[in-house]
Short mmCIF file of C-alpha atoms in Angstrom, two decimals:
data_model
loop_
_atom_site.label_atom_id
_atom_site.label_comp_id
_atom_site.label_asym_id
_atom_site.label_seq_id
_atom_site.Cartn_x
_atom_site.Cartn_y
_atom_site.Cartn_z
CA MET A 47 -13.32 -20.02 29.56
CA ARG A 48 -16.52 -19.09 27.71
CA MET A 49 -16.96 -16.81 24.72
CA TYR A 50 -20.19 -15.55 26.32
CA ASP A 51 -18.22 -14.14 29.28
CA ILE A 52 -15.66 -12.48 27.00
CA ILE A 53 -18.42 -10.76 25.01
CA MET A 54 -20.17 -9.57 28.17
CA LYS A 55 -16.91 -8.28 29.70
CA LYS A 56 -16.12 -6.15 26.66
CA ARG A 57 -19.75 -5.06 26.27
CA ASP A 58 -19.60 -3.67 29.82
CA GLY A 59 -16.35 -1.80 29.16
CA GLY A 60 -13.88 -4.25 30.68
CA GLU A 61 -10.33 -4.83 29.48
CA LEU A 62 -9.76 -8.28 27.96
CA SER A 63 -6.72 -10.21 29.14
CA GLU A 64 -4.10 -11.63 26.77
CA GLU A 65 -5.40 -15.10 27.66
CA GLU A 66 -8.98 -14.19 26.72
CA ILE A 67 -7.90 -12.65 23.41
CA ASN A 68 -5.75 -15.68 22.56
CA PHE A 69 -8.70 -17.95 23.39
CA PHE A 70 -11.15 -16.28 21.04
CA VAL A 71 -8.64 -15.80 18.17
CA GLU A 72 -7.36 -19.38 18.32
CA ASN A 73 -10.79 -20.97 18.55
CA TYR A 74 -12.38 -18.72 15.93
CA THR A 75 -9.56 -19.54 13.51
CA LYS A 76 -10.19 -23.26 14.12
CA GLY A 77 -13.94 -22.79 13.49
CA ILE A 78 -14.93 -23.70 17.05
CA ILE A 79 -16.40 -20.29 17.94
CA PRO A 80 -19.25 -19.30 15.54
CA ASP A 81 -19.45 -16.10 13.49
CA TYR A 82 -22.41 -14.73 15.46
CA GLN A 83 -20.47 -14.66 18.74
CA VAL A 84 -17.41 -13.04 17.18
CA SER A 85 -19.71 -10.52 15.45
CA ALA A 86 -21.07 -9.58 18.87
CA LEU A 87 -17.54 -9.16 20.22
CA MET A 88 -16.46 -7.02 17.25
CA MET A 89 -19.45 -4.73 17.82
CA ALA A 90 -18.62 -4.47 21.53
CA ILE A 91 -15.01 -3.58 20.60
CA TYR A 92 -16.28 -1.07 18.04
CA PHE A 93 -18.19 0.86 20.71
CA ARG A 94 -16.01 0.22 23.79
CA LYS A 95 -12.65 0.39 21.96
CA MET A 96 -9.44 -1.38 23.02
CA THR A 97 -6.55 -0.40 25.26
CA GLU A 98 -2.95 -0.39 24.04
CA ALA A 99 -2.35 -3.75 25.78
CA GLU A 100 -5.47 -5.30 24.22
CA THR A 101 -4.52 -4.05 20.75
CA LEU A 102 -1.04 -5.53 21.02
CA ALA A 103 -2.44 -8.85 22.30
CA LEU A 104 -4.94 -9.03 19.42
CA THR A 105 -2.22 -8.21 16.87
CA MET A 106 0.15 -10.87 18.20
CA ALA A 107 -2.62 -13.49 18.45
CA MET A 108 -3.53 -12.91 14.79
CA ALA A 109 0.13 -12.90 13.73
CA ARG A 110 0.68 -16.25 15.47
CA SER A 111 -2.52 -17.81 14.11
CA GLY A 112 -0.60 -19.18 11.11
CA ASP A 113 2.93 -19.27 9.75
CA MET A 114 5.50 -16.87 11.20
CA LEU A 115 8.24 -16.21 8.64
CA HIS A 116 11.70 -16.41 10.24
CA LEU A 117 14.30 -14.35 8.38
CA SER A 118 17.31 -14.84 10.64
CA ALA A 119 19.12 -16.51 7.72
CA ILE A 120 19.11 -13.15 5.93
CA GLN A 121 22.12 -11.01 6.78
CA GLY A 122 21.55 -7.48 8.07
CA VAL A 123 18.54 -5.54 9.36
CA LYS A 124 15.51 -6.55 7.29
CA VAL A 125 13.24 -3.56 6.61
CA ASP A 126 9.68 -3.86 5.33
CA LYS A 127 7.61 -1.01 3.92
CA HIS A 128 3.81 -0.92 3.90
CA SER A 129 1.35 1.57 2.41
CA THR A 130 -2.29 1.86 3.40
CA GLY A 131 -2.99 2.26 -0.32
CA GLY A 132 -4.08 4.93 -2.74
CA VAL A 133 -4.39 5.91 -6.39
CA GLY A 134 -1.18 5.69 -8.41
CA ASP A 135 0.73 4.33 -5.42
CA LYS A 136 3.58 2.48 -7.09
CA THR A 137 6.11 3.39 -4.38
CA SER A 138 7.41 -0.14 -3.71
CA LEU A 139 8.43 -0.53 -7.36
CA ALA A 140 10.98 2.28 -7.10
CA LEU A 141 11.71 2.36 -3.39
CA THR A 142 12.71 -1.26 -2.82
CA PRO A 143 15.54 -1.29 -5.42
CA MET A 144 16.73 2.09 -4.11
CA ALA A 145 16.91 0.74 -0.55
CA ALA A 146 18.53 -2.53 -1.68
CA ALA A 147 21.15 -0.61 -3.67
CA CYS A 148 21.97 1.25 -0.43
CA GLY A 149 22.56 -2.05 1.38
CA ILE A 150 19.17 -2.52 3.06
CA PRO A 151 17.97 -6.13 2.61
CA VAL A 152 14.34 -5.98 1.47
CA ALA A 153 12.34 -9.17 2.11
CA LYS A 154 8.76 -8.24 1.33
CA MET A 155 5.43 -9.99 1.12
CA SER A 156 2.85 -8.24 -1.04
CA GLY A 157 -0.65 -8.89 -2.26
CA ARG A 158 -2.78 -8.47 -5.33
CA GLY A 159 -5.11 -5.53 -5.66
CA LEU A 160 -8.86 -5.60 -5.10
CA GLY A 161 -10.37 -2.34 -6.27
CA HIS A 162 -9.29 0.43 -8.61
CA THR A 163 -5.76 -0.74 -9.52
CA GLY A 164 -3.64 -3.82 -9.08
CA GLY A 165 -1.41 -4.46 -6.10
CA THR A 166 2.38 -4.58 -6.16
CA ILE A 167 2.29 -8.22 -7.33
CA ASP A 168 0.04 -7.35 -10.29
CA LYS A 169 2.24 -4.44 -11.32
CA LEU A 170 5.39 -6.58 -11.19
CA GLU A 171 3.72 -9.10 -13.48
CA SER A 172 3.94 -6.44 -16.18
CA PHE A 173 7.42 -7.94 -16.60
CA GLU A 174 6.83 -11.03 -18.74
CA GLY A 175 7.52 -14.21 -16.76
CA PHE A 176 7.79 -12.51 -13.36
CA ASP A 177 7.06 -15.02 -10.58
CA THR A 178 6.12 -14.28 -6.97
CA ALA A 179 5.25 -17.88 -6.00
CA LEU A 180 8.61 -18.36 -4.31
CA THR A 181 9.59 -21.02 -1.81
CA THR A 182 10.84 -19.63 1.50
CA LYS A 183 14.35 -20.90 0.64
CA ARG A 184 14.42 -19.13 -2.73
CA PHE A 185 12.97 -15.99 -1.14
CA ILE A 186 15.76 -15.90 1.47
CA ASP A 187 18.47 -16.86 -1.07
CA ASN A 188 17.42 -14.03 -3.40
CA VAL A 189 17.62 -11.47 -0.60
CA ASN A 190 21.06 -12.68 0.44
CA LYS A 191 22.27 -12.72 -3.17
CA ILE A 192 20.87 -9.47 -4.62
CA GLY A 193 19.34 -7.71 -1.59
CA ILE A 194 15.69 -7.89 -2.59
CA ALA A 195 12.82 -10.36 -3.01
CA ILE A 196 9.05 -9.91 -3.13
CA MET A 197 6.72 -12.86 -2.80
CA GLY A 198 2.96 -13.29 -2.72
CA GLN A 199 1.31 -13.49 0.67
CA THR A 200 0.76 -17.12 1.66
CA ALA A 201 -2.65 -18.44 2.70
CA ASP A 202 -1.22 -19.40 6.09
CA LEU A 203 0.02 -15.89 6.96
CA ALA A 204 -2.22 -14.45 9.70
CA PRO A 205 -5.32 -16.52 8.75
CA ALA A 206 -7.20 -15.15 11.77
CA ASP A 207 -6.99 -11.68 10.24
CA LYS A 208 -8.54 -12.88 6.97
CA LYS A 209 -11.48 -14.44 8.83
CA LEU A 210 -11.97 -11.44 11.13
CA TYR A 211 -11.73 -8.89 8.33
CA ALA A 212 -14.31 -10.74 6.21
CA LEU A 213 -16.65 -10.75 9.22
CA ARG A 214 -16.06 -7.08 10.05
CA ASP A 215 -16.69 -6.16 6.43
CA VAL A 216 -20.28 -7.45 6.61
CA THR A 217 -21.06 -6.34 10.17
CA ALA A 218 -20.15 -2.61 9.88
CA THR A 219 -17.21 -2.96 12.30
CA VAL A 220 -14.29 -2.18 9.95
CA ASP A 221 -13.93 1.43 11.06
CA ASN A 222 -12.25 0.99 14.44
CA MET A 223 -8.68 2.20 14.94
CA SER A 224 -7.48 -0.77 17.00
CA LEU A 225 -9.02 -3.30 14.63
CA ILE A 226 -7.58 -1.57 11.54
CA ALA A 227 -4.11 -1.25 13.09
CA SER A 228 -4.02 -4.84 14.36
CA SER A 229 -5.14 -6.14 10.95
CA ILE A 230 -2.29 -4.38 9.13
CA MET A 231 0.39 -5.02 11.74
CA SER A 232 -0.42 -8.72 12.30
CA LYS A 233 0.58 -9.43 8.69
CA LYS A 234 3.70 -7.25 8.94
CA LEU A 235 4.85 -8.97 12.15
CA ALA A 236 4.16 -12.44 10.74
CA ALA A 237 6.25 -11.54 7.67
CA GLY A 238 9.35 -11.42 9.86
CA ALA A 239 11.00 -8.04 9.22
CA ASP A 240 13.23 -6.45 11.88
CA ALA A 241 11.97 -2.94 11.13
CA ILE A 242 8.83 -1.53 9.50
CA VAL A 243 8.30 1.76 7.66
CA LEU A 244 4.63 2.68 7.17
CA ASP A 245 3.13 5.06 4.62
CA VAL A 246 -0.27 6.13 5.97
CA LYS A 247 -2.31 7.92 3.31
CA THR A 248 -4.85 10.66 4.01
CA GLY A 249 -7.30 12.43 1.71
CA SER A 250 -10.07 11.73 -0.78
CA GLY A 251 -8.27 8.76 -2.33
CA ALA A 252 -7.30 7.16 0.99
CA PHE A 253 -9.03 4.94 3.53
CA MET A 254 -8.37 7.60 6.18
CA LYS A 255 -10.09 10.66 4.76
CA SER A 256 -9.12 13.05 7.59
CA GLN A 257 -5.58 13.95 8.58
CA GLU A 258 -6.50 13.53 12.25
CA ASP A 259 -7.57 9.91 11.69
CA ALA A 260 -4.46 9.19 9.62
CA PHE A 261 -2.15 10.39 12.40
CA ALA A 262 -4.16 8.40 14.95
CA LEU A 263 -3.79 5.23 12.86
CA ALA A 264 -0.08 5.90 12.33
CA GLY A 265 0.43 6.31 16.08
CA GLU A 266 -1.51 3.13 16.84
CA MET A 267 0.58 1.06 14.40
CA VAL A 268 3.89 2.52 15.55
CA ARG A 269 2.99 1.66 19.16
CA ILE A 270 2.12 -1.91 18.17
CA GLY A 271 5.38 -2.33 16.27
CA LYS A 272 7.52 -0.97 19.07
CA ASN A 273 5.67 -2.99 21.74
CA ALA A 274 6.31 -6.08 19.60
CA GLY A 275 10.04 -5.30 19.57
CA ARG A 276 10.28 -3.98 15.99
CA LYS A 277 11.71 -0.63 14.96
CA THR A 278 8.70 1.14 13.49
CA VAL A 279 8.15 4.57 11.95
CA ALA A 280 5.24 6.02 9.95
CA ILE A 281 4.98 8.81 7.43
CA VAL A 282 1.57 10.41 6.85
CA SER A 283 1.29 11.45 3.20
CA ASP A 284 -1.26 13.16 0.99
CA MET A 285 -3.72 11.26 -1.18
CA ASP A 286 -6.04 14.11 -2.21
CA GLN A 287 -4.83 13.51 -5.75
CA PRO A 288 -3.13 10.55 -7.47
CA LEU A 289 0.53 10.02 -6.60
CA GLY A 290 2.72 10.85 -9.57
CA GLN A 291 1.05 10.96 -12.97
CA ALA A 292 0.49 7.32 -13.94
CA VAL A 293 -2.51 5.29 -12.78
CA GLY A 294 -2.56 1.73 -14.11
CA ASN A 295 -0.26 -1.25 -13.77
CA ALA A 296 2.29 -1.18 -16.62
CA LEU A 297 2.04 2.62 -16.77
CA GLU A 298 3.02 2.81 -13.11
CA VAL A 299 5.94 0.45 -13.71
CA LYS A 300 7.17 2.81 -16.46
CA GLU A 301 6.91 5.76 -14.06
CA ALA A 302 8.83 3.88 -11.36
CA ILE A 303 11.59 3.10 -13.88
CA ALA A 304 11.73 6.77 -14.93
CA THR A 305 12.07 7.70 -11.25
CA LEU A 306 15.02 5.33 -10.85
CA LYS A 307 16.63 7.25 -13.72
CA GLY A 308 16.03 10.56 -11.94
CA GLU A 309 13.25 11.49 -14.37
CA GLY A 310 10.16 10.79 -12.26
CA PRO A 311 7.40 13.20 -11.16
CA ALA A 312 8.42 15.54 -8.33
CA ASP A 313 5.80 14.35 -5.83
CA PHE A 314 6.48 10.64 -6.37
CA THR A 315 10.24 11.21 -6.15
CA GLU A 316 9.77 13.20 -2.92
CA LEU A 317 7.78 10.42 -1.29
CA CYS A 318 10.30 7.75 -2.34
CA MET A 319 13.07 9.88 -0.82
CA SER A 320 11.15 10.45 2.43
CA LEU A 321 10.22 6.79 2.90
CA GLY A 322 13.63 5.61 1.71
CA ALA A 323 15.36 7.88 4.22
CA GLN A 324 13.40 6.28 7.05
CA MET A 325 14.26 2.80 5.75
CA LEU A 326 17.96 3.66 5.79
CA ILE A 327 17.73 5.16 9.27
CA VAL A 328 15.88 2.21 10.90
CA GLY A 329 18.15 -0.16 8.95
CA GLY A 330 21.26 1.46 10.40
CA ARG A 331 22.64 2.76 7.08
CA ALA A 332 22.22 6.44 7.95
CA CYS A 333 22.04 8.52 11.11
CA GLU A 334 19.68 11.22 9.90
CA GLU A 335 17.45 12.23 6.98
CA THR A 336 19.86 14.46 5.04
CA GLN A 337 22.57 11.81 4.97
CA ALA A 338 20.05 9.14 3.99
CA LYS A 339 18.69 11.17 1.07
CA GLU A 340 22.21 11.81 -0.20
CA LEU A 341 22.80 8.06 -0.30
CA LEU A 342 19.50 7.51 -2.13
CA TRP A 343 20.29 10.16 -4.73
CA LYS A 344 23.71 8.60 -5.27
CA VAL A 345 22.25 5.19 -6.23
CA ILE A 346 19.93 6.93 -8.70
CA GLU A 347 22.70 9.03 -10.24
CA ASP A 348 25.19 6.16 -10.59
CA GLY A 349 22.54 3.80 -12.03
CA SER A 350 22.87 1.16 -9.31
CA ALA A 351 19.20 1.44 -8.24
CA LEU A 352 18.03 0.79 -11.82
CA LYS A 353 20.50 -2.09 -12.11
CA LYS A 354 19.15 -3.51 -8.84
CA LEU A 355 15.62 -3.49 -10.27
CA ALA A 356 16.85 -5.42 -13.33
CA GLU A 357 18.64 -7.98 -11.11
CA PHE A 358 15.50 -8.37 -9.01
CA VAL A 359 13.25 -8.87 -12.05
CA GLU A 360 15.64 -11.43 -13.56
CA ALA A 361 16.02 -13.32 -10.26
CA GLN A 362 12.24 -13.84 -10.16
CA GLY A 363 11.89 -15.02 -13.75
CA GLY A 364 10.98 -11.72 -15.40
CA ASN A 365 12.51 -10.12 -18.48
CA PRO A 366 15.16 -7.63 -17.25
CA ALA A 367 15.43 -6.07 -20.72
CA ALA A 368 12.09 -4.33 -20.05
CA VAL A 369 13.77 -2.31 -17.30
CA TYR A 370 15.96 -0.68 -19.93
CA ASP A 371 13.40 -0.71 -22.76
CA THR A 372 9.92 0.00 -21.40
CA GLN A 373 8.42 -0.56 -24.87
CA LEU A 374 8.62 -4.26 -23.93
CA LEU A 375 6.01 -3.74 -21.19
CA PRO A 376 2.29 -4.29 -21.98
CA LYS A 377 0.83 -1.57 -24.22
CA ALA A 378 -2.79 -0.58 -24.79
CA ARG A 379 -4.27 -0.49 -28.30
CA LEU A 380 -6.11 2.84 -27.89
CA ILE A 381 -4.29 5.96 -26.66
CA ARG A 382 -6.30 9.18 -26.54
CA GLU A 383 -6.01 12.62 -24.95
CA ILE A 384 -8.76 13.95 -22.68
CA PRO A 385 -9.12 17.68 -23.46
CA SER A 386 -10.05 20.22 -20.81
CA PRO A 387 -13.58 21.60 -21.26
CA ILE A 388 -12.63 25.05 -19.89
CA SER A 389 -9.66 27.22 -18.95
CA GLY A 390 -8.58 27.64 -15.33
CA TYR A 391 -6.55 26.22 -12.48
CA ILE A 392 -7.15 22.69 -11.25
CA GLY A 393 -8.69 23.34 -7.83
CA HIS A 394 -9.68 19.82 -6.76
CA ILE A 395 -9.47 16.24 -8.01
CA ALA A 396 -11.80 13.55 -6.69
CA CYS A 397 -8.90 11.15 -6.28
CA ASP A 398 -10.94 8.01 -5.71
CA GLU A 399 -12.86 8.72 -8.93
CA ILE A 400 -9.61 8.60 -10.92
CA GLY A 401 -9.11 5.16 -9.42
CA VAL A 402 -12.60 4.17 -10.58
CA CYS A 403 -11.64 5.27 -14.12
CA SER A 404 -8.78 2.75 -14.08
CA LEU A 405 -11.19 0.10 -12.81
CA ILE A 406 -13.65 0.85 -15.64
CA LEU A 407 -10.83 0.42 -18.17
CA GLY A 408 -10.00 -3.00 -16.70
CA GLY A 409 -6.96 -2.01 -14.65
CA GLY A 410 -8.43 -3.23 -11.36
CA ARG A 411 -10.63 -5.96 -9.90
CA GLU A 412 -14.25 -5.75 -8.84
CA THR A 413 -14.01 -9.27 -7.39
CA LYS A 414 -11.08 -11.55 -6.51
CA GLU A 415 -11.84 -13.58 -9.64
CA SER A 416 -11.76 -10.60 -12.04
CA ALA A 417 -9.11 -10.65 -14.78
CA ILE A 418 -6.88 -7.57 -14.88
CA ASP A 419 -5.62 -5.71 -17.96
CA LEU A 420 -2.05 -4.66 -17.18
CA SER A 421 -1.80 -2.27 -20.14
CA VAL A 422 -4.66 0.16 -19.42
CA GLY A 423 -4.88 3.30 -17.29
CA LEU A 424 -4.32 7.03 -17.38
CA VAL A 425 -1.37 9.41 -17.35
CA LEU A 426 -2.31 12.78 -15.88
CA SER A 427 -1.06 15.91 -17.64
CA LYS A 428 -2.47 18.39 -15.09
CA LYS A 429 -2.81 18.18 -11.32
CA ILE A 430 -3.97 20.46 -8.50
CA GLY A 431 -2.55 23.97 -8.90
CA ASP A 432 -1.72 23.59 -12.60
CA TYR A 433 -3.24 25.99 -15.16
CA VAL A 434 -4.93 24.51 -18.21
CA ARG A 435 -6.41 26.13 -21.30
CA ALA A 436 -9.61 24.87 -22.87
CA GLY A 437 -8.74 22.08 -25.28
CA GLU A 438 -5.40 21.30 -23.66
CA PRO A 439 -5.03 17.69 -22.46
CA LEU A 440 -5.86 16.94 -18.83
CA ALA A 441 -4.68 13.35 -19.23
CA VAL A 442 -3.89 10.63 -21.74
CA ILE A 443 -6.08 7.56 -21.50
CA HIS A 444 -4.83 4.05 -22.41
CA ALA A 445 -7.55 1.53 -23.28
CA ASN A 446 -8.34 -1.60 -25.26
CA ASP A 447 -12.09 -1.08 -25.57
CA GLU A 448 -13.88 1.95 -27.10
CA ARG A 449 -16.91 1.60 -24.84
CA LYS A 450 -14.81 1.42 -21.69
CA LEU A 451 -12.71 4.35 -22.91
CA ALA A 452 -15.80 6.54 -23.38
CA ALA A 453 -17.18 5.61 -19.94
CA ALA A 454 -13.84 6.28 -18.24
CA GLU A 455 -13.41 9.64 -20.01
CA GLU A 456 -16.87 10.80 -18.88
CA ARG A 457 -16.13 9.75 -15.30
CA PHE A 458 -12.70 11.41 -15.42
CA LEU A 459 -14.06 14.83 -16.44
CA GLN A 460 -16.51 14.74 -13.52
CA ALA A 461 -13.59 14.27 -11.11
CA TYR A 462 -11.91 17.60 -11.96
CA ASP A 463 -12.94 20.98 -10.50
CA PHE A 464 -11.66 24.23 -11.98
CA VAL A 465 -11.06 27.57 -10.23
CA GLN A 466 -9.88 30.97 -11.44
CA GLU A 467 -7.36 31.64 -8.67
CA LYS A 468 -4.35 29.42 -8.13
CA PRO A 469 -4.97 27.23 -5.04
CA VAL A 470 -2.46 26.99 -2.20
CA LYS A 471 -0.26 23.92 -2.59
CA LYS A 472 -0.60 21.37 0.21
CA PRO A 473 2.50 19.53 1.49
CA LEU A 474 2.87 15.94 0.29
CA VAL A 475 4.37 14.69 3.56
CA LYS A 476 2.15 15.71 6.46
CA GLY A 477 4.43 14.46 9.22
CA ILE A 478 6.44 11.60 10.69
CA VAL A 479 5.32 9.46 13.64
CA ASN A 480 8.13 7.64 15.42
#
């Protein structure tokens, strides 16, 4: 078999066989096939697209290119949740203890953030001493003991995806539905869960800007999951403005804790309930959405979800006292209100620009080597549809550097548009793909 023939076949619109896909993935991962040939294939795929069978074959080949985590030693139906990412997206911090408190074993691999805010791992490290460098045995033992464990993604998990994504990133071939879906799902399948719940974001702060593209991606990933034998469901949710009010690592942890007490922002609570309901349904703990949400509310009201978070933090070396006293979490030195320049309704927020504000403050990474400041960020006081008077605060900014604070404030004010008539509220959950 020759890589030249595979490139030519796809260039001419042919369908690659599972054997051909396995050949190029395996040999590219080993360094036998050079970048320039795989670049040519990625461009051919970009223009010619992939069939459902090709997409599944590519996903499975990437998933099997490294370690496959086997979770059969964990009792029950293991459910993983994945978000395509957004601004203020701290959903895993609240959702995983809620699901675990309802009896769903959560065995999750997460990554660090690269961009405007930290990833789930970074946010969890707001708890002093928190450790995600778990052995597989400790990971499995923690799930069996308390129902939840989150570990950092290993270097040997889907290594083919890492190589292919780096190549696509510099050859303008990222934006292809099959390649995006297979990249996400290869890591999810390698992580070993029995069922997968996906949160596909759409809007100005999301990778998928249009709702049409978000539903297409959701459908592609659900098909991959089901064809691979995993229960899979996707929710398409809004990211035209930050989720909740907090943007920034420790600030988002505080908001997640408030949500577990029943005191979180309405939109963030709604999304946790919607995703949590699907986790309970695919995990066999509920038959339908209403019943599932009742169970989720119960673990909030009786305090068992908050207790589960404390058990989880303690089991991974963190300080559980910070769950009950958030003053123990990292705090910024400078806290300042950002006043509104005019009166009116908030008509639009450039969501991705709010993320950039957090990055300017030090809450995110511009490169993998960048240090991250867990204490900085913003807490929004006004969101789309809210009325604000001139001089009233639009947000509270948390910073440790006056220069960075000034730059972030200037950028923040440019992200808000004001109108004189109250805009129509858009639904947070756009739909479910199952």
